[in-house]
PDB file of C-alpha atoms in Angstrom:
ATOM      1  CA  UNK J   1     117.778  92.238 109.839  1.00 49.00           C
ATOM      2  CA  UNK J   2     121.234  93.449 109.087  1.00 49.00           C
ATOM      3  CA  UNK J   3     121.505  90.523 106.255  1.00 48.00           C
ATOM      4  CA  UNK J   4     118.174  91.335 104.646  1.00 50.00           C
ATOM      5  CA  UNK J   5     119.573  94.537 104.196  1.00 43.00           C
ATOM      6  CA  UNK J   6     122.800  93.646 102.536  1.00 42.00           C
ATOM      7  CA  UNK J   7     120.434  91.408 100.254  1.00 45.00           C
ATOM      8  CA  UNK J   8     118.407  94.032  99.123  1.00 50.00           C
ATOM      9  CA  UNK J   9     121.079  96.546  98.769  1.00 44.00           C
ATOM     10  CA  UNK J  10     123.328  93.687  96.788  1.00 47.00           C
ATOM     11  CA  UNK J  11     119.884  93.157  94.367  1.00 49.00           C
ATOM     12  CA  UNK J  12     119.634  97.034  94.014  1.00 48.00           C
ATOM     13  CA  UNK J  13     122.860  97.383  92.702  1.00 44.00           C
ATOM     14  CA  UNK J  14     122.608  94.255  90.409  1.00 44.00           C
ATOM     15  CA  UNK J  15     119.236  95.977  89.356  1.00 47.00           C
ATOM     16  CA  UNK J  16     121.101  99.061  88.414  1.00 42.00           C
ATOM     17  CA  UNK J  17     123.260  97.510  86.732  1.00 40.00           C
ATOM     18  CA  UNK J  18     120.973  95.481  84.314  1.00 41.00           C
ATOM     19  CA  UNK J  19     120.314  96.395  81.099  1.00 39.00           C
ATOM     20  CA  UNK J  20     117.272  93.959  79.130  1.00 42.00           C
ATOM     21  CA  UNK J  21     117.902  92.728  75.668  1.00 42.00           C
ATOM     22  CA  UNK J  22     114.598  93.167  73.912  1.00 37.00           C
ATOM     23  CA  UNK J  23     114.304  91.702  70.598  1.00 41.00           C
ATOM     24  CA  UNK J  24     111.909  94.255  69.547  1.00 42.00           C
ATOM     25  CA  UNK J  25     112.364  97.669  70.612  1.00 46.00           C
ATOM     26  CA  UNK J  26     109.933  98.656  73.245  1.00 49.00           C
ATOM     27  CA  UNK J  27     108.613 101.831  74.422  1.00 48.00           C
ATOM     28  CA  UNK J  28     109.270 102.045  78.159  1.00 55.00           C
ATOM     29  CA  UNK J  29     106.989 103.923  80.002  1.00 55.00           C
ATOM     30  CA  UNK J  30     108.667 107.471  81.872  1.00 63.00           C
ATOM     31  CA  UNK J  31     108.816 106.819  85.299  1.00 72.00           C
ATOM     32  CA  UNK J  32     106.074 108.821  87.255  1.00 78.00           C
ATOM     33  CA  UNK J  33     107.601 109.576  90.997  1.00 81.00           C
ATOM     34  CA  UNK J  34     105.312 111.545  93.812  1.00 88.00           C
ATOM     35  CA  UNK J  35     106.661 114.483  95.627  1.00 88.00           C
ATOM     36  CA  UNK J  36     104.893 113.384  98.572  1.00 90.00           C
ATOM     37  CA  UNK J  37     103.197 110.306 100.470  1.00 93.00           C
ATOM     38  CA  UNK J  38     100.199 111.318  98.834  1.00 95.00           C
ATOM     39  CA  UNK J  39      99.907 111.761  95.018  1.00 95.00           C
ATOM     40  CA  UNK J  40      98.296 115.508  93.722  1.00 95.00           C
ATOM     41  CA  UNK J  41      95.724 115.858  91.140  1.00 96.00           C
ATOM     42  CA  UNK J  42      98.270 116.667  88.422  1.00 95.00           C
ATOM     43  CA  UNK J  43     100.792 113.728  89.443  1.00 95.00           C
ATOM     44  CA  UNK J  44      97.678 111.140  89.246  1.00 96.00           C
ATOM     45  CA  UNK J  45      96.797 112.763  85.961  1.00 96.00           C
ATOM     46  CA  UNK J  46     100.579 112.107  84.844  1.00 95.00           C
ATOM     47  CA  UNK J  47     100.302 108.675  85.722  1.00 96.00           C
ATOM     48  CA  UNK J  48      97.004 107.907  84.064  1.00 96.00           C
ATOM     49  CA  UNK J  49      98.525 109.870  81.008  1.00 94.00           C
ATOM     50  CA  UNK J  50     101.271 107.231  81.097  1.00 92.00           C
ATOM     51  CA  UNK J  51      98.864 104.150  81.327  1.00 93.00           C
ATOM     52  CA  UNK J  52      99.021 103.699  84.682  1.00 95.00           C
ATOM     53  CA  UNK J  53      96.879 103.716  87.871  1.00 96.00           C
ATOM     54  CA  UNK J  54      97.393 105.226  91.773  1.00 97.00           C
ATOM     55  CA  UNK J  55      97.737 102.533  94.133  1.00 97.00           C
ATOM     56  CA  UNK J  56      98.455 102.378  97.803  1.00 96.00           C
ATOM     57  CA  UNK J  57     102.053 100.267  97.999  1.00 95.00           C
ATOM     58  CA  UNK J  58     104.324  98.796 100.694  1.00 94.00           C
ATOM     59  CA  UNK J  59     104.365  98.959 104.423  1.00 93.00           C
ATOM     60  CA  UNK J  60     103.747 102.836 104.411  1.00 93.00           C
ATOM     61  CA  UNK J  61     101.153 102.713 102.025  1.00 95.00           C
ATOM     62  CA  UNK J  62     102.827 105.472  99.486  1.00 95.00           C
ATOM     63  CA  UNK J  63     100.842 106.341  96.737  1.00 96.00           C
ATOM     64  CA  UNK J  64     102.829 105.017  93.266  1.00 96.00           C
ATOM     65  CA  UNK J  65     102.285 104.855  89.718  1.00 96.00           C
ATOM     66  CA  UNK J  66     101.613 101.130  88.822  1.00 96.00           C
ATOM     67  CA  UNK J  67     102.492 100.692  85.154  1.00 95.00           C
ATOM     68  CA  UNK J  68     101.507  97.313  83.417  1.00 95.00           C
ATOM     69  CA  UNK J  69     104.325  96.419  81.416  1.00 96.00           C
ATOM     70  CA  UNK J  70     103.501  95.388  77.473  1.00 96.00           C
ATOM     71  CA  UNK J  71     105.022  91.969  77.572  1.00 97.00           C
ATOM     72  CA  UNK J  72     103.400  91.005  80.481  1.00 96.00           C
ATOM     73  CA  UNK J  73     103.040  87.541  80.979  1.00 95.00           C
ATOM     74  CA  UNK J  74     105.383  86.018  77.862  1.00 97.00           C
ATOM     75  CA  UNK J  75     107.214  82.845  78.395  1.00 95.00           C
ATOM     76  CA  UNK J  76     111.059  83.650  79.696  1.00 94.00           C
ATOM     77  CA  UNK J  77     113.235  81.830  81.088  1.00 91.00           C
ATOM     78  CA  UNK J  78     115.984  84.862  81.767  1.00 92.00           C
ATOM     79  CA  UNK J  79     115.195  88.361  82.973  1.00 93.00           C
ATOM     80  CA  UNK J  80     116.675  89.380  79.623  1.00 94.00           C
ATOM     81  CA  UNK J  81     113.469  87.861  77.748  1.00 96.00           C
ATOM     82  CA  UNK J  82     111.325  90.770  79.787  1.00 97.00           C
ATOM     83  CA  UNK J  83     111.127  94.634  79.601  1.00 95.00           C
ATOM     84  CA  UNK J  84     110.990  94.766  82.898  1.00 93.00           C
ATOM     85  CA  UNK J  85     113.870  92.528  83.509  1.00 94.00           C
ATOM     86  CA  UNK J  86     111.699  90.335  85.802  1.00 95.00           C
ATOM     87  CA  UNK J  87     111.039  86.590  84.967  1.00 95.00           C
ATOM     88  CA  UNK J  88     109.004  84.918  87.472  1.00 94.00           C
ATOM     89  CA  UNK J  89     109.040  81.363  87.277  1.00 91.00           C
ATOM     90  CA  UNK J  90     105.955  79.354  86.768  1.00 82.00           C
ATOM     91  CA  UNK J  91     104.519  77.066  89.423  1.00 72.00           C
ATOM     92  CA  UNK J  92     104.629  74.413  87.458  1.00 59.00           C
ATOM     93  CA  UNK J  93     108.486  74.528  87.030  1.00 58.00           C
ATOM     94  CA  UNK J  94     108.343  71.913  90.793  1.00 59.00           C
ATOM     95  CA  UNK J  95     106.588  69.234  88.815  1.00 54.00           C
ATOM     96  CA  UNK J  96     109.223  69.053  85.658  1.00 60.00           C
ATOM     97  CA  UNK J  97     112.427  68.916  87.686  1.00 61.00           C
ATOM     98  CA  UNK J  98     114.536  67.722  84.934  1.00 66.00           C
ATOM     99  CA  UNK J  99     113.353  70.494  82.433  1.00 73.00           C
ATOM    100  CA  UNK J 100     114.385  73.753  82.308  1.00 75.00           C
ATOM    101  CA  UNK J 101     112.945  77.024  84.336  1.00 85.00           C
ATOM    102  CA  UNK J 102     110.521  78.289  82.721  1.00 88.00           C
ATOM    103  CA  UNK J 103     108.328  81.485  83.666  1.00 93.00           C
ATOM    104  CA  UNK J 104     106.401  84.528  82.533  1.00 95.00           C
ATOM    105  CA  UNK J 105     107.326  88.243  82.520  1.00 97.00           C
ATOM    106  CA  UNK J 106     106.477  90.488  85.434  1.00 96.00           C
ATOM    107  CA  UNK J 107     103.049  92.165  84.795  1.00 95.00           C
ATOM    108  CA  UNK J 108     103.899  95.475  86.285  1.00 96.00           C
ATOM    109  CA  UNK J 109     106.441  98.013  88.274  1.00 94.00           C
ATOM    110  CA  UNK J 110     105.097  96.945  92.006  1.00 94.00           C
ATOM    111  CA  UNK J 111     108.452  96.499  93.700  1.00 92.00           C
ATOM    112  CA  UNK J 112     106.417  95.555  96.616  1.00 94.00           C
ATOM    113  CA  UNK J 113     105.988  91.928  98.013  1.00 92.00           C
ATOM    114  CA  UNK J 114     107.660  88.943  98.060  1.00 92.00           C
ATOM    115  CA  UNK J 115     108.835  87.876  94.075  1.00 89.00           C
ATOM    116  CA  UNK J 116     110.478  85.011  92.808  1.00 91.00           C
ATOM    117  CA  UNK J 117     112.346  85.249  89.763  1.00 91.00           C
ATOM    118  CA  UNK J 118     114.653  83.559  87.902  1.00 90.00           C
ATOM    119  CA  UNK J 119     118.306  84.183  87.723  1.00 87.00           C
ATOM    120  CA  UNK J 120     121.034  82.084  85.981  1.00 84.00           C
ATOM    121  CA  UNK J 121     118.790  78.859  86.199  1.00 82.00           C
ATOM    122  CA  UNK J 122     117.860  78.995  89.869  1.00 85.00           C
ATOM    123  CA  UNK J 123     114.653  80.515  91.493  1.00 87.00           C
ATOM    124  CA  UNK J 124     115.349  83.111  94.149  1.00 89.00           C
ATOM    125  CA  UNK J 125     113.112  85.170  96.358  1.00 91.00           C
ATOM    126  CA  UNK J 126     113.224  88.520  97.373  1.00 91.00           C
ATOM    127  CA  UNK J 127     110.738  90.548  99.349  1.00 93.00           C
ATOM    128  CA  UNK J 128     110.126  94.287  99.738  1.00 93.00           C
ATOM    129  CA  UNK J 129     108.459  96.043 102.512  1.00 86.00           C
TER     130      UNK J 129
END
């Protein structure tokens, strides 16, 4: 337990630290949070203002504002390549050993789950509760 926790805290401040390197400037969408567990009328309308939808999330099933991000799904092979600095490696990538790791930008802002994603040529893991 303790070294899942120094994992995610490690990625956290990596994540901070990360700025993308978008060819094209992109317009990121404003970060919608929720005062409470539940979201109010007026913080679903925010969200749904900003392109987004309410969804249930994680372990505690908080409401969040899921945000599909434009480039979702382009060809990366670096977190750089993706607005939301997220490449997630194909599942091909097993069956061409000798080529390089190849994926597709995150879809959306759902920290929750288990992701894989590629990071200086290797595929790592990381799961959120």
């Amino acid at each position: 337990m303790r070294l899942k926790l120094v994992v995610i805290l490690a990625f956290s401040i990596l994540g901070c630290a990360h700025s993308p390197n978008i060819e094209n400037e992109k317009i990121t969408p404003k970060k919608v949070k929720f005062q409470s567990k539940n979201a109010s009328l007026a913080e679903i309308d925010e969200c749904q203002k900003q392109g987004g939808k309410v969804e249930k999330v994680g372990v505690l099933q908080f409401d969040k504002c899921i945000i599909t991000y434009p480039d979702a799904g382009k060809m990366c092979t670096k977190g750089d390549d993706c607005q939301s600095g997220t490449c997630e490696p194909k599942s091909n990538n097993a069956l061409k050993p000798t080529e390089a790791i190849t994926g597709v930008c995150k879809a959306d802002n759902n920290p929750f789950g288990c992701r894989s994603f590629i990071e200086n040529g290797q595929v790592l893991t990381l799961c959120v509760d």
